[in-house]
DNA sequence: TAGGCCATCTGGTCCT
DNA sequence: AGGACCAGATGGCCTA
């Protein structure tokens, strides 16, 4: 049986290569195809995905084969095979051998990994969407996930307060700033994260 | 260099 | 049974 190299990069490089066994699991192939389709379209969703990189994962430099070798739960390398691991080609060959050592589990595990990656991609795209809806400084670098969540919570609290007040948003915030937030010291939104950004919000 | 952030893998659990 | 979800572990990158 012949191993097939799936190249997930459009440019033909092997940054995201996945070893599978072509004729073993048709369903797995279609899942992988779906993943590739989503992979290509997802790259257009995020303004941060393409910054300075051809890859959807600008920071990631691991290949699937690398991950297979480096993952904490991965099987230990067979005796006497570690000496050839400096050669990338040998690494992929080695990985392919390990895959074929226990095909059903390996194929299922890789399919699960791909699904998990897809799931994380969808979560990340939701974070990107959320980042577009929270106030940020013009010069600010990308918010972290946790900062995005905290800022969103505070921002929603502020918007709710504005709605409850019935005031014009801009004048409400101006009033808050003039009074030094003295009347809003217990407000959930009165965090340094949000209040510092309020002056940058275009309320019109 | 330490710490923060992130992507990924993995195994367990829950759900359909 | 298979997929979704979750949390822990790990390693890479970046910045102060």
mmCIF file of C-alpha atoms (C1' of nucleotides) in Angstrom:
data_model
loop_
_atom_site.group_PDB
_atom_site.id
_atom_site.type_symbol
_atom_site.label_atom_id
_atom_site.label_comp_id
_atom_site.label_asym_id
_atom_site.label_seq_id
_atom_site.Cartn_x
_atom_site.Cartn_y
_atom_site.Cartn_z
ATOM 1 C CA UNK A 1 0.000 0.000 0.000
ATOM 2 C CA UNK A 2 1.299 3.393 -0.932
ATOM 3 C CA UNK A 3 1.364 6.372 1.351
ATOM 4 C CA UNK A 4 0.125 9.641 -0.057
ATOM 5 C CA UNK A 5 1.378 13.056 0.851
ATOM 6 C CA UNK A 6 -1.377 15.644 1.213
ATOM 7 C CA UNK A 7 0.004 19.097 0.702
ATOM 8 C CA UNK A 8 -2.190 21.666 2.438
ATOM 9 C CA UNK A 9 -0.268 24.622 1.118
ATOM 10 C CA UNK A 10 -1.278 26.209 -2.105
ATOM 11 C CA UNK A 11 2.263 27.011 -3.056
ATOM 12 C CA UNK A 12 3.322 23.432 -3.192
ATOM 13 C CA UNK A 13 5.620 23.560 -0.202
ATOM 14 C CA UNK A 14 5.362 20.993 2.511
ATOM 15 C CA UNK A 15 4.644 23.259 5.451
ATOM 16 C CA UNK A 16 1.418 21.491 6.244
ATOM 17 C CA UNK A 17 1.749 18.019 4.988
ATOM 18 C CA UNK A 18 -0.255 15.113 6.194
ATOM 19 C CA UNK A 19 0.502 11.476 5.773
ATOM 20 C CA UNK A 20 -2.409 9.206 5.239
ATOM 21 C CA UNK A 21 -3.168 6.055 3.408
ATOM 22 C CA UNK A 22 -5.223 6.816 0.333
ATOM 23 C CA UNK A 23 -7.148 3.655 -0.181
ATOM 24 C CA UNK A 24 -7.849 3.005 3.428
ATOM 25 C CA UNK A 25 -10.629 5.343 4.364
ATOM 26 C CA UNK A 26 -12.732 7.102 1.746
ATOM 27 C CA UNK A 27 -14.721 8.954 4.360
ATOM 28 C CA UNK A 28 -11.558 10.325 5.819
ATOM 29 C CA UNK A 29 -10.536 11.598 2.412
ATOM 30 C CA UNK A 30 -13.751 13.544 2.002
ATOM 31 C CA UNK A 31 -13.347 15.006 5.460
ATOM 32 C CA UNK A 32 -9.887 16.099 4.539
ATOM 33 C CA UNK A 33 -11.174 17.605 1.311
ATOM 34 C CA UNK A 34 -13.791 19.537 3.239
ATOM 35 C CA UNK A 35 -11.119 20.702 5.559
ATOM 36 C CA UNK A 36 -8.989 21.912 2.696
ATOM 37 C CA UNK A 37 -11.944 23.776 1.251
ATOM 38 C CA UNK A 38 -12.654 25.471 4.544
ATOM 39 C CA UNK A 39 -8.974 26.057 5.017
ATOM 40 C CA UNK A 40 -8.789 28.053 1.815
ATOM 41 C CA UNK A 41 -11.913 30.109 2.475
ATOM 42 C CA UNK A 42 -11.126 30.718 6.110
ATOM 43 C CA UNK A 43 -7.985 32.512 5.068
ATOM 44 C CA UNK A 44 -10.115 35.293 3.647
ATOM 45 C CA UNK A 45 -12.057 35.879 6.823
ATOM 46 C CA UNK A 46 -9.390 37.180 9.090
ATOM 47 C CA UNK A 47 -7.554 40.428 8.547
ATOM 48 C CA UNK A 48 -4.695 39.019 10.601
ATOM 49 C CA UNK A 49 -4.308 35.711 8.855
ATOM 50 C CA UNK A 50 -2.279 36.886 5.916
ATOM 51 C CA UNK A 51 -0.038 39.428 7.575
ATOM 52 C CA UNK A 52 3.450 38.885 6.327
ATOM 53 C CA UNK A 53 2.920 35.267 5.625
ATOM 54 C CA UNK A 54 1.594 32.987 2.967
ATOM 55 C CA UNK A 55 0.265 30.693 5.573
ATOM 56 C CA UNK A 56 -3.017 30.686 7.417
ATOM 57 C CA UNK A 57 -0.935 30.094 10.523
ATOM 58 C CA UNK A 58 1.743 32.767 10.430
ATOM 59 C CA UNK A 59 3.307 31.621 13.666
ATOM 60 C CA UNK A 60 3.120 27.936 13.096
ATOM 61 C CA UNK A 61 6.146 26.260 11.692
ATOM 62 C CA UNK A 62 5.383 22.696 12.552
ATOM 63 C CA UNK A 63 4.356 20.163 10.015
ATOM 64 C CA UNK A 64 1.854 17.468 10.714
ATOM 65 C CA UNK A 65 4.668 15.034 10.597
ATOM 66 C CA UNK A 66 6.636 17.088 13.059
ATOM 67 C CA UNK A 67 3.679 17.260 15.369
ATOM 68 C CA UNK A 68 3.201 13.578 15.066
ATOM 69 C CA UNK A 69 6.735 13.091 16.266
ATOM 70 C CA UNK A 70 6.704 15.784 18.908
ATOM 71 C CA UNK A 71 3.299 15.307 20.419
ATOM 72 C CA UNK A 72 3.400 14.299 24.060
ATOM 73 C CA UNK A 73 1.223 11.275 23.611
ATOM 74 C CA UNK A 74 2.920 10.047 20.481
ATOM 75 C CA UNK A 75 4.362 6.603 20.402
ATOM 76 C CA UNK A 76 7.980 6.333 21.312
ATOM 77 C CA UNK A 77 10.327 6.062 18.393
ATOM 78 C CA UNK A 78 11.452 2.634 17.514
ATOM 79 C CA UNK A 79 14.890 1.650 18.642
ATOM 80 C CA UNK A 80 17.696 2.604 16.305
ATOM 81 C CA UNK A 81 15.630 4.984 14.189
ATOM 82 C CA UNK A 82 16.420 8.234 15.938
ATOM 83 C CA UNK A 83 19.777 8.621 14.227
ATOM 84 C CA UNK A 84 18.135 9.507 10.906
ATOM 85 C CA UNK A 85 15.778 12.112 12.306
ATOM 86 C CA UNK A 86 17.952 15.060 11.320
ATOM 87 C CA UNK A 87 16.983 14.556 7.693
ATOM 88 C CA UNK A 88 13.509 15.990 6.978
ATOM 89 C CA UNK A 89 12.906 13.360 4.344
ATOM 90 C CA UNK A 90 13.807 10.686 6.794
ATOM 91 C CA UNK A 91 11.449 12.258 9.280
ATOM 92 C CA UNK A 92 8.491 11.938 6.925
ATOM 93 C CA UNK A 93 9.428 8.433 5.971
ATOM 94 C CA UNK A 94 9.761 7.570 9.594
ATOM 95 C CA UNK A 95 6.416 9.115 10.377
ATOM 96 C CA UNK A 96 4.768 7.246 7.546
ATOM 97 C CA UNK A 97 6.119 4.013 8.883
ATOM 98 C CA UNK A 98 4.742 4.769 12.303
ATOM 99 C CA UNK A 99 1.365 5.607 10.793
ATOM 100 C CA UNK A 100 1.171 2.346 9.009
ATOM 101 C CA UNK A 101 2.159 0.545 12.179
ATOM 102 C CA UNK A 102 -1.345 0.986 13.531
ATOM 103 C CA UNK A 103 -3.444 2.320 10.644
ATOM 104 C CA UNK A 104 -6.973 2.427 12.071
ATOM 105 C CA UNK A 105 -5.972 4.331 15.169
ATOM 106 C CA UNK A 106 -3.597 6.640 13.356
ATOM 107 C CA UNK A 107 -6.106 7.529 10.666
ATOM 108 C CA UNK A 108 -8.844 8.168 13.200
ATOM 109 C CA UNK A 109 -6.513 10.179 15.365
ATOM 110 C CA UNK A 110 -5.393 12.374 12.479
ATOM 111 C CA UNK A 111 -8.982 12.865 11.386
ATOM 112 C CA UNK A 112 -9.821 13.951 14.911
ATOM 113 C CA UNK A 113 -6.861 16.303 14.902
ATOM 114 C CA UNK A 114 -8.064 17.886 11.678
ATOM 115 C CA UNK A 115 -11.561 18.295 13.069
ATOM 116 C CA UNK A 116 -10.112 19.864 16.183
ATOM 117 C CA UNK A 117 -8.053 22.258 14.117
ATOM 118 C CA UNK A 118 -11.135 23.197 12.116
ATOM 119 C CA UNK A 119 -13.009 23.774 15.330
ATOM 120 C CA UNK A 120 -10.270 26.018 16.658
ATOM 121 C CA UNK A 121 -10.215 27.900 13.354
ATOM 122 C CA UNK A 122 -13.916 28.624 13.685
ATOM 123 C CA UNK A 123 -13.393 29.797 17.244
ATOM 124 C CA UNK A 124 -10.548 32.020 16.122
ATOM 125 C CA UNK A 125 -12.586 33.506 13.299
ATOM 126 C CA UNK A 126 -15.277 34.313 15.853
ATOM 127 C CA UNK A 127 -12.629 36.043 17.944
ATOM 128 C CA UNK A 128 -11.577 38.065 14.906
ATOM 129 C CA UNK A 129 -15.173 39.074 14.372
ATOM 130 C CA UNK A 130 -15.471 40.057 17.991
ATOM 131 C CA UNK A 131 -12.260 42.093 17.789
ATOM 132 C CA UNK A 132 -13.902 44.162 15.067
ATOM 133 C CA UNK A 133 -16.710 45.101 17.430
ATOM 134 C CA UNK A 134 -14.781 46.215 20.493
ATOM 135 C CA UNK A 135 -13.135 49.634 20.715
ATOM 136 C CA UNK A 136 -9.409 49.643 20.098
ATOM 137 C CA UNK A 137 -6.738 52.269 19.715
ATOM 138 C CA UNK A 138 -5.786 53.036 16.127
ATOM 139 C CA UNK A 139 -2.187 52.094 16.834
ATOM 140 C CA UNK A 140 -3.012 49.136 19.007
ATOM 141 C CA UNK A 141 -1.644 45.723 18.259
ATOM 142 C CA UNK A 142 -4.001 42.800 18.012
ATOM 143 C CA UNK A 143 -5.883 42.092 21.206
ATOM 144 C CA UNK A 144 -5.267 38.765 22.824
ATOM 145 C CA UNK A 145 -8.188 36.398 23.202
ATOM 146 C CA UNK A 146 -8.562 36.975 26.897
ATOM 147 C CA UNK A 147 -8.317 40.754 26.485
ATOM 148 C CA UNK A 148 -10.891 40.610 23.715
ATOM 149 C CA UNK A 149 -13.321 38.766 25.959
ATOM 150 C CA UNK A 150 -12.792 41.088 28.916
ATOM 151 C CA UNK A 151 -13.086 44.170 26.762
ATOM 152 C CA UNK A 152 -16.239 42.849 25.107
ATOM 153 C CA UNK A 153 -17.825 42.219 28.509
ATOM 154 C CA UNK A 154 -17.003 45.724 29.648
ATOM 155 C CA UNK A 155 -18.166 47.259 26.383
ATOM 156 C CA UNK A 156 -21.493 45.436 26.499
ATOM 157 C CA UNK A 157 -21.972 46.654 30.063
ATOM 158 C CA UNK A 158 -21.336 50.219 28.940
ATOM 159 C CA UNK A 159 -23.748 49.959 26.020
ATOM 160 C CA UNK A 160 -26.390 48.512 28.303
ATOM 161 C CA UNK A 161 -25.884 51.384 30.728
ATOM 162 C CA UNK A 162 -26.217 53.915 27.921
ATOM 163 C CA UNK A 163 -29.415 52.266 26.753
ATOM 164 C CA UNK A 164 -30.856 52.300 30.259
ATOM 165 C CA UNK A 165 -29.970 55.973 30.683
ATOM 166 C CA UNK A 166 -31.737 56.992 27.514
ATOM 167 C CA UNK A 167 -29.035 59.564 26.890
ATOM 168 C CA UNK A 168 -27.109 60.222 23.742
ATOM 169 C CA UNK A 169 -24.115 57.841 23.772
ATOM 170 C CA UNK A 170 -21.525 60.507 23.044
ATOM 171 C CA UNK A 171 -22.813 62.919 25.660
ATOM 172 C CA UNK A 172 -23.160 60.076 28.144
ATOM 173 C CA UNK A 173 -19.526 59.090 27.711
ATOM 174 C CA UNK A 174 -18.396 62.723 27.702
ATOM 175 C CA UNK A 175 -20.235 63.215 30.956
ATOM 176 C CA UNK A 176 -18.559 60.160 32.401
ATOM 177 C CA UNK A 177 -15.142 61.426 31.386
ATOM 178 C CA UNK A 178 -15.747 64.919 32.756
ATOM 179 C CA UNK A 179 -16.922 63.568 36.067
ATOM 180 C CA UNK A 180 -13.966 61.246 36.203
ATOM 181 C CA UNK A 181 -16.366 58.304 36.307
ATOM 182 C CA UNK A 182 -17.225 59.282 39.871
ATOM 183 C CA UNK A 183 -20.816 58.342 39.307
ATOM 184 C CA UNK A 184 -19.870 55.062 37.714
ATOM 185 C CA UNK A 185 -17.154 53.722 39.964
ATOM 186 C CA UNK A 186 -18.948 50.439 40.398
ATOM 187 C CA UNK A 187 -19.860 49.996 36.792
ATOM 188 C CA UNK A 188 -18.607 46.789 35.255
ATOM 189 C CA UNK A 189 -17.410 48.656 32.226
ATOM 190 C CA UNK A 190 -15.324 51.096 34.245
ATOM 191 C CA UNK A 191 -12.087 49.306 33.607
ATOM 192 C CA UNK A 192 -8.848 50.848 32.517
ATOM 193 C CA UNK A 193 -9.041 48.707 29.416
ATOM 194 C CA UNK A 194 -12.256 50.233 28.208
ATOM 195 C CA UNK A 195 -12.257 53.744 29.622
ATOM 196 C CA UNK A 196 -8.957 54.547 27.979
ATOM 197 C CA UNK A 197 -10.434 53.543 24.648
ATOM 198 C CA UNK A 198 -13.682 55.438 24.958
ATOM 199 C CA UNK A 199 -12.250 58.664 23.592
ATOM 200 C CA UNK A 200 -11.425 56.854 20.355
ATOM 201 C CA UNK A 201 -14.933 55.637 19.740
ATOM 202 C CA UNK A 202 -16.780 57.289 16.874
ATOM 203 C CA UNK A 203 -20.306 57.536 18.203
ATOM 204 C CA UNK A 204 -21.789 59.123 15.103
ATOM 205 C "C1'" DT B 1 15.777 35.136 29.781
ATOM 206 C "C1'" DA B 2 11.231 34.724 31.755
ATOM 207 C "C1'" DG B 3 6.578 35.198 30.874
ATOM 208 C "C1'" DG B 4 2.589 35.771 27.822
ATOM 209 C "C1'" DC B 5 0.217 34.143 23.990
ATOM 210 C "C1'" DC B 6 -0.798 30.890 20.726
ATOM 211 C "C1'" DA B 7 -1.363 26.511 17.745
ATOM 212 C "C1'" DT B 8 -1.507 21.874 17.987
ATOM 213 C "C1'" DC B 9 -1.987 17.192 19.736
ATOM 214 C "C1'" DT B 10 -4.185 14.176 22.790
ATOM 215 C "C1'" DG B 11 -7.374 11.511 25.605
ATOM 216 C "C1'" DG B 12 -11.569 11.813 28.133
ATOM 217 C "C1'" DT B 13 -16.442 12.853 28.234
ATOM 218 C "C1'" DC B 14 -20.809 13.949 26.395
ATOM 219 C "C1'" DC B 15 -24.102 14.041 22.732
ATOM 220 C "C1'" DT B 16 -26.550 12.561 18.499
ATOM 221 C "C1'" DA C 1 -19.944 4.628 16.522
ATOM 222 C "C1'" DG C 2 -18.502 8.906 15.386
ATOM 223 C "C1'" DG C 3 -18.311 13.773 16.080
ATOM 224 C "C1'" DA C 4 -18.151 17.860 19.189
ATOM 225 C "C1'" DC C 5 -16.340 19.780 23.059
ATOM 226 C "C1'" DC C 6 -13.056 20.346 26.625
ATOM 227 C "C1'" DA C 7 -8.849 20.730 29.365
ATOM 228 C "C1'" DG C 8 -4.048 19.523 29.937
ATOM 229 C "C1'" DA C 9 0.495 19.252 27.927
ATOM 230 C "C1'" DT C 10 3.952 20.847 24.881
ATOM 231 C "C1'" DG C 11 6.769 23.704 22.127
ATOM 232 C "C1'" DG C 12 7.438 27.943 19.224
ATOM 233 C "C1'" DC C 13 7.394 32.929 18.783
ATOM 234 C "C1'" DC C 14 7.561 37.474 20.606
ATOM 235 C "C1'" DT C 15 8.420 41.084 23.873
ATOM 236 C "C1'" DA C 16 9.846 43.516 28.046
#
